[in-house]
Amino acid sequence: MSFAWMAWTWPTALFFVAIAALIALMGVWEIASPGGGPRFGVLRFETTRGDRLFVSLLGSAFICLAWLGLTDLPLWWALGVCALYALLVFRFV
């Protein structure tokens, strides 16, 4: 199987490693503290830690796509916005 269709640069590889590490850490967190207490946040439906991780990753993808399409600033700034967004999702959603 050839992976030539993908631009495998170091930032791309680190991105996928970071996603895999987040999922693995969530698994370890679930083993250490099962359940995590589902809660109702500002969206008014019950979410778990995994749900909030998914929402933060999905929102971060849209933030990065919008950043690439609407600005000429470096993508590192978008990473900071994504980290703030994830923090807010885990705190309030």
Short mmCIF file of N, CA and C in Angstrom, two decimals:
data_model
loop_
_atom_site.label_atom_id
_atom_site.label_comp_id
_atom_site.label_asym_id
_atom_site.label_seq_id
_atom_site.Cartn_x
_atom_site.Cartn_y
_atom_site.Cartn_z
N MET A 1 0.84 -1.17 0.00
CA MET A 1 0.00 0.00 0.00
C MET A 1 0.89 1.24 0.00
N SER A 2 0.60 2.16 -0.87
CA SER A 2 1.38 3.39 -0.99
C SER A 2 0.67 4.53 -0.26
N PHE A 3 1.43 5.26 0.53
CA PHE A 3 0.87 6.42 1.23
C PHE A 3 1.30 7.72 0.56
N ALA A 4 1.60 7.66 -0.73
CA ALA A 4 2.09 8.83 -1.46
C ALA A 4 1.01 9.90 -1.61
N TRP A 5 -0.27 9.54 -1.47
CA TRP A 5 -1.34 10.51 -1.63
C TRP A 5 -1.37 11.52 -0.48
N MET A 6 -0.74 11.19 0.65
CA MET A 6 -0.77 12.07 1.81
C MET A 6 0.56 12.80 1.93
N ALA A 7 0.49 14.08 2.28
CA ALA A 7 1.70 14.88 2.46
C ALA A 7 2.25 14.60 3.86
N TRP A 8 3.03 13.55 4.00
CA TRP A 8 3.53 13.14 5.31
C TRP A 8 4.73 13.99 5.70
N THR A 9 4.44 15.14 6.25
CA THR A 9 5.47 16.00 6.80
C THR A 9 5.50 15.79 8.31
N TRP A 10 6.50 16.35 8.97
CA TRP A 10 6.57 16.22 10.43
C TRP A 10 5.35 16.83 11.11
N PRO A 11 4.89 18.02 10.70
CA PRO A 11 3.69 18.55 11.35
C PRO A 11 2.46 17.66 11.14
N THR A 12 2.33 17.05 9.98
CA THR A 12 1.21 16.15 9.73
C THR A 12 1.31 14.92 10.63
N ALA A 13 2.48 14.35 10.71
CA ALA A 13 2.67 13.17 11.56
C ALA A 13 2.41 13.52 13.03
N LEU A 14 2.90 14.67 13.48
CA LEU A 14 2.68 15.09 14.86
C LEU A 14 1.20 15.31 15.15
N PHE A 15 0.47 15.80 14.16
CA PHE A 15 -0.96 15.99 14.32
C PHE A 15 -1.65 14.66 14.61
N PHE A 16 -1.36 13.65 13.80
CA PHE A 16 -2.00 12.36 14.00
C PHE A 16 -1.52 11.67 15.28
N VAL A 17 -0.27 11.87 15.64
CA VAL A 17 0.24 11.32 16.90
C VAL A 17 -0.46 12.00 18.08
N ALA A 18 -0.69 13.31 17.98
CA ALA A 18 -1.37 14.03 19.05
C ALA A 18 -2.81 13.54 19.21
N ILE A 19 -3.51 13.31 18.11
CA ILE A 19 -4.88 12.80 18.19
C ILE A 19 -4.88 11.41 18.84
N ALA A 20 -3.98 10.55 18.42
CA ALA A 20 -3.90 9.21 19.00
C ALA A 20 -3.55 9.28 20.49
N ALA A 21 -2.66 10.20 20.86
CA ALA A 21 -2.28 10.36 22.27
C ALA A 21 -3.46 10.86 23.10
N LEU A 22 -4.24 11.79 22.55
CA LEU A 22 -5.42 12.27 23.26
C LEU A 22 -6.42 11.15 23.51
N ILE A 23 -6.66 10.33 22.51
CA ILE A 23 -7.59 9.21 22.67
C ILE A 23 -7.05 8.21 23.69
N ALA A 24 -5.75 7.93 23.63
CA ALA A 24 -5.15 7.01 24.59
C ALA A 24 -5.22 7.57 26.01
N LEU A 25 -4.95 8.87 26.17
CA LEU A 25 -5.04 9.49 27.49
C LEU A 25 -6.47 9.48 28.03
N MET A 26 -7.43 9.66 27.15
CA MET A 26 -8.82 9.58 27.59
C MET A 26 -9.15 8.16 28.05
N GLY A 27 -8.59 7.15 27.39
CA GLY A 27 -8.78 5.77 27.82
C GLY A 27 -8.17 5.51 29.19
N VAL A 28 -6.96 6.02 29.40
CA VAL A 28 -6.30 5.87 30.71
C VAL A 28 -7.10 6.60 31.78
N TRP A 29 -7.59 7.78 31.46
CA TRP A 29 -8.38 8.57 32.40
C TRP A 29 -9.67 7.82 32.77
N GLU A 30 -10.28 7.17 31.78
CA GLU A 30 -11.50 6.42 32.02
C GLU A 30 -11.23 5.21 32.91
N ILE A 31 -10.08 4.55 32.72
CA ILE A 31 -9.72 3.42 33.58
C ILE A 31 -9.45 3.89 35.01
N ALA A 32 -8.75 5.02 35.13
CA ALA A 32 -8.40 5.55 36.45
C ALA A 32 -9.62 6.08 37.19
N SER A 33 -10.55 6.69 36.47
CA SER A 33 -11.74 7.28 37.08
C SER A 33 -12.94 7.00 36.19
N PRO A 34 -13.54 5.81 36.32
CA PRO A 34 -14.63 5.42 35.43
C PRO A 34 -15.83 6.37 35.47
N GLY A 35 -16.41 6.54 34.31
CA GLY A 35 -17.64 7.33 34.20
C GLY A 35 -17.41 8.80 34.01
N GLY A 36 -16.72 9.41 34.90
CA GLY A 36 -16.43 10.83 34.78
C GLY A 36 -17.62 11.73 35.02
N GLY A 37 -18.74 11.17 35.43
CA GLY A 37 -19.90 11.99 35.77
C GLY A 37 -20.45 12.79 34.61
N PRO A 38 -21.31 12.20 33.79
CA PRO A 38 -21.93 12.98 32.72
C PRO A 38 -22.62 14.22 33.30
N ARG A 39 -22.61 15.31 32.54
CA ARG A 39 -23.19 16.54 33.06
C ARG A 39 -23.90 17.32 31.95
N PHE A 40 -24.74 18.24 32.37
CA PHE A 40 -25.43 19.13 31.45
C PHE A 40 -24.68 20.46 31.44
N GLY A 41 -24.31 20.92 30.27
CA GLY A 41 -23.60 22.18 30.14
C GLY A 41 -24.45 23.21 29.44
N VAL A 42 -23.79 24.16 28.79
CA VAL A 42 -24.50 25.25 28.11
C VAL A 42 -25.31 24.77 26.91
N LEU A 43 -24.98 23.62 26.37
CA LEU A 43 -25.74 23.09 25.24
C LEU A 43 -27.02 22.38 25.67
N ARG A 44 -27.17 22.17 26.97
CA ARG A 44 -28.36 21.59 27.58
C ARG A 44 -28.63 20.15 27.18
N PHE A 45 -27.59 19.40 26.93
CA PHE A 45 -27.73 17.95 26.81
C PHE A 45 -26.56 17.31 27.52
N GLU A 46 -26.74 16.07 27.91
CA GLU A 46 -25.75 15.37 28.73
C GLU A 46 -24.51 15.03 27.90
N THR A 47 -23.35 15.37 28.44
CA THR A 47 -22.08 15.05 27.77
C THR A 47 -21.15 14.35 28.75
N THR A 48 -20.31 13.49 28.20
CA THR A 48 -19.26 12.84 28.97
C THR A 48 -17.92 13.43 28.54
N ARG A 49 -16.84 12.98 29.18
CA ARG A 49 -15.51 13.47 28.78
C ARG A 49 -15.23 13.18 27.32
N GLY A 50 -15.59 11.97 26.87
CA GLY A 50 -15.36 11.61 25.48
C GLY A 50 -16.14 12.48 24.52
N ASP A 51 -17.38 12.81 24.89
CA ASP A 51 -18.19 13.71 24.06
C ASP A 51 -17.54 15.08 23.96
N ARG A 52 -17.05 15.57 25.08
CA ARG A 52 -16.42 16.89 25.07
C ARG A 52 -15.11 16.88 24.29
N LEU A 53 -14.38 15.78 24.33
CA LEU A 53 -13.17 15.66 23.50
C LEU A 53 -13.55 15.69 22.03
N PHE A 54 -14.59 14.95 21.65
CA PHE A 54 -15.03 14.92 20.26
C PHE A 54 -15.47 16.31 19.80
N VAL A 55 -16.25 17.00 20.61
CA VAL A 55 -16.72 18.35 20.26
C VAL A 55 -15.54 19.30 20.12
N SER A 56 -14.57 19.19 21.01
CA SER A 56 -13.41 20.09 20.93
C SER A 56 -12.55 19.78 19.71
N LEU A 57 -12.38 18.50 19.36
CA LEU A 57 -11.60 18.16 18.16
C LEU A 57 -12.31 18.59 16.89
N LEU A 58 -13.63 18.38 16.84
CA LEU A 58 -14.40 18.77 15.66
C LEU A 58 -14.39 20.29 15.50
N GLY A 59 -14.63 21.00 16.59
CA GLY A 59 -14.59 22.47 16.53
C GLY A 59 -13.22 22.99 16.16
N SER A 60 -12.17 22.35 16.67
CA SER A 60 -10.81 22.77 16.34
C SER A 60 -10.51 22.58 14.86
N ALA A 61 -11.05 21.52 14.27
CA ALA A 61 -10.87 21.31 12.83
C ALA A 61 -11.50 22.45 12.05
N PHE A 62 -12.70 22.86 12.44
CA PHE A 62 -13.36 23.97 11.75
C PHE A 62 -12.64 25.29 11.98
N ILE A 63 -12.11 25.50 13.18
CA ILE A 63 -11.34 26.71 13.46
C ILE A 63 -10.12 26.76 12.55
N CYS A 64 -9.40 25.65 12.43
CA CYS A 64 -8.20 25.62 11.58
C CYS A 64 -8.54 25.82 10.11
N LEU A 65 -9.63 25.19 9.65
CA LEU A 65 -10.03 25.38 8.25
C LEU A 65 -10.42 26.83 7.98
N ALA A 66 -11.18 27.43 8.89
CA ALA A 66 -11.55 28.84 8.73
C ALA A 66 -10.31 29.73 8.78
N TRP A 67 -9.39 29.40 9.66
CA TRP A 67 -8.15 30.17 9.78
C TRP A 67 -7.37 30.15 8.46
N LEU A 68 -7.25 28.96 7.88
CA LEU A 68 -6.53 28.83 6.62
C LEU A 68 -7.23 29.58 5.49
N GLY A 69 -8.56 29.56 5.50
CA GLY A 69 -9.31 30.19 4.43
C GLY A 69 -9.48 31.69 4.56
N LEU A 70 -9.43 32.21 5.79
CA LEU A 70 -9.77 33.61 6.00
C LEU A 70 -8.61 34.52 6.40
N THR A 71 -7.50 33.94 6.82
CA THR A 71 -6.37 34.77 7.25
C THR A 71 -5.08 34.32 6.59
N ASP A 72 -4.10 35.20 6.66
CA ASP A 72 -2.75 34.86 6.18
C ASP A 72 -1.79 34.66 7.35
N LEU A 73 -2.34 34.68 8.57
CA LEU A 73 -1.50 34.50 9.75
C LEU A 73 -1.06 33.05 9.87
N PRO A 74 0.06 32.81 10.57
CA PRO A 74 0.53 31.44 10.76
C PRO A 74 -0.50 30.57 11.49
N LEU A 75 -0.50 29.30 11.17
CA LEU A 75 -1.45 28.38 11.77
C LEU A 75 -1.18 28.16 13.25
N TRP A 76 0.00 28.54 13.74
CA TRP A 76 0.30 28.41 15.16
C TRP A 76 -0.65 29.25 16.00
N TRP A 77 -1.08 30.38 15.47
CA TRP A 77 -2.05 31.21 16.20
C TRP A 77 -3.37 30.47 16.33
N ALA A 78 -3.75 29.75 15.29
CA ALA A 78 -4.98 28.97 15.34
C ALA A 78 -4.88 27.87 16.40
N LEU A 79 -3.70 27.32 16.58
CA LEU A 79 -3.50 26.30 17.61
C LEU A 79 -3.82 26.87 18.99
N GLY A 80 -3.41 28.10 19.23
CA GLY A 80 -3.73 28.75 20.50
C GLY A 80 -5.23 28.97 20.65
N VAL A 81 -5.90 29.38 19.57
CA VAL A 81 -7.35 29.54 19.60
C VAL A 81 -8.02 28.20 19.87
N CYS A 82 -7.52 27.14 19.23
CA CYS A 82 -8.08 25.80 19.43
C CYS A 82 -7.90 25.32 20.87
N ALA A 83 -6.74 25.61 21.46
CA ALA A 83 -6.49 25.21 22.85
C ALA A 83 -7.45 25.95 23.79
N LEU A 84 -7.68 27.23 23.54
CA LEU A 84 -8.63 28.00 24.35
C LEU A 84 -10.04 27.46 24.16
N TYR A 85 -10.40 27.14 22.92
CA TYR A 85 -11.72 26.57 22.63
C TYR A 85 -11.91 25.23 23.37
N ALA A 86 -10.89 24.36 23.32
CA ALA A 86 -10.99 23.07 24.01
C ALA A 86 -11.13 23.27 25.52
N LEU A 87 -10.39 24.20 26.07
CA LEU A 87 -10.50 24.50 27.49
C LEU A 87 -11.92 24.94 27.84
N LEU A 88 -12.50 25.81 27.02
CA LEU A 88 -13.86 26.27 27.26
C LEU A 88 -14.88 25.14 27.10
N VAL A 89 -14.67 24.27 26.13
CA VAL A 89 -15.59 23.14 25.93
C VAL A 89 -15.54 22.22 27.15
N PHE A 90 -14.36 21.88 27.62
CA PHE A 90 -14.26 20.99 28.77
C PHE A 90 -14.77 21.65 30.05
N ARG A 91 -14.76 22.95 30.10
CA ARG A 91 -15.22 23.65 31.31
C ARG A 91 -16.73 23.86 31.30
N PHE A 92 -17.30 24.25 30.15
CA PHE A 92 -18.69 24.70 30.13
C PHE A 92 -19.66 23.81 29.37
N VAL A 93 -19.17 22.84 28.60
CA VAL A 93 -20.10 22.00 27.83
C VAL A 93 -20.32 20.73 28.51
#
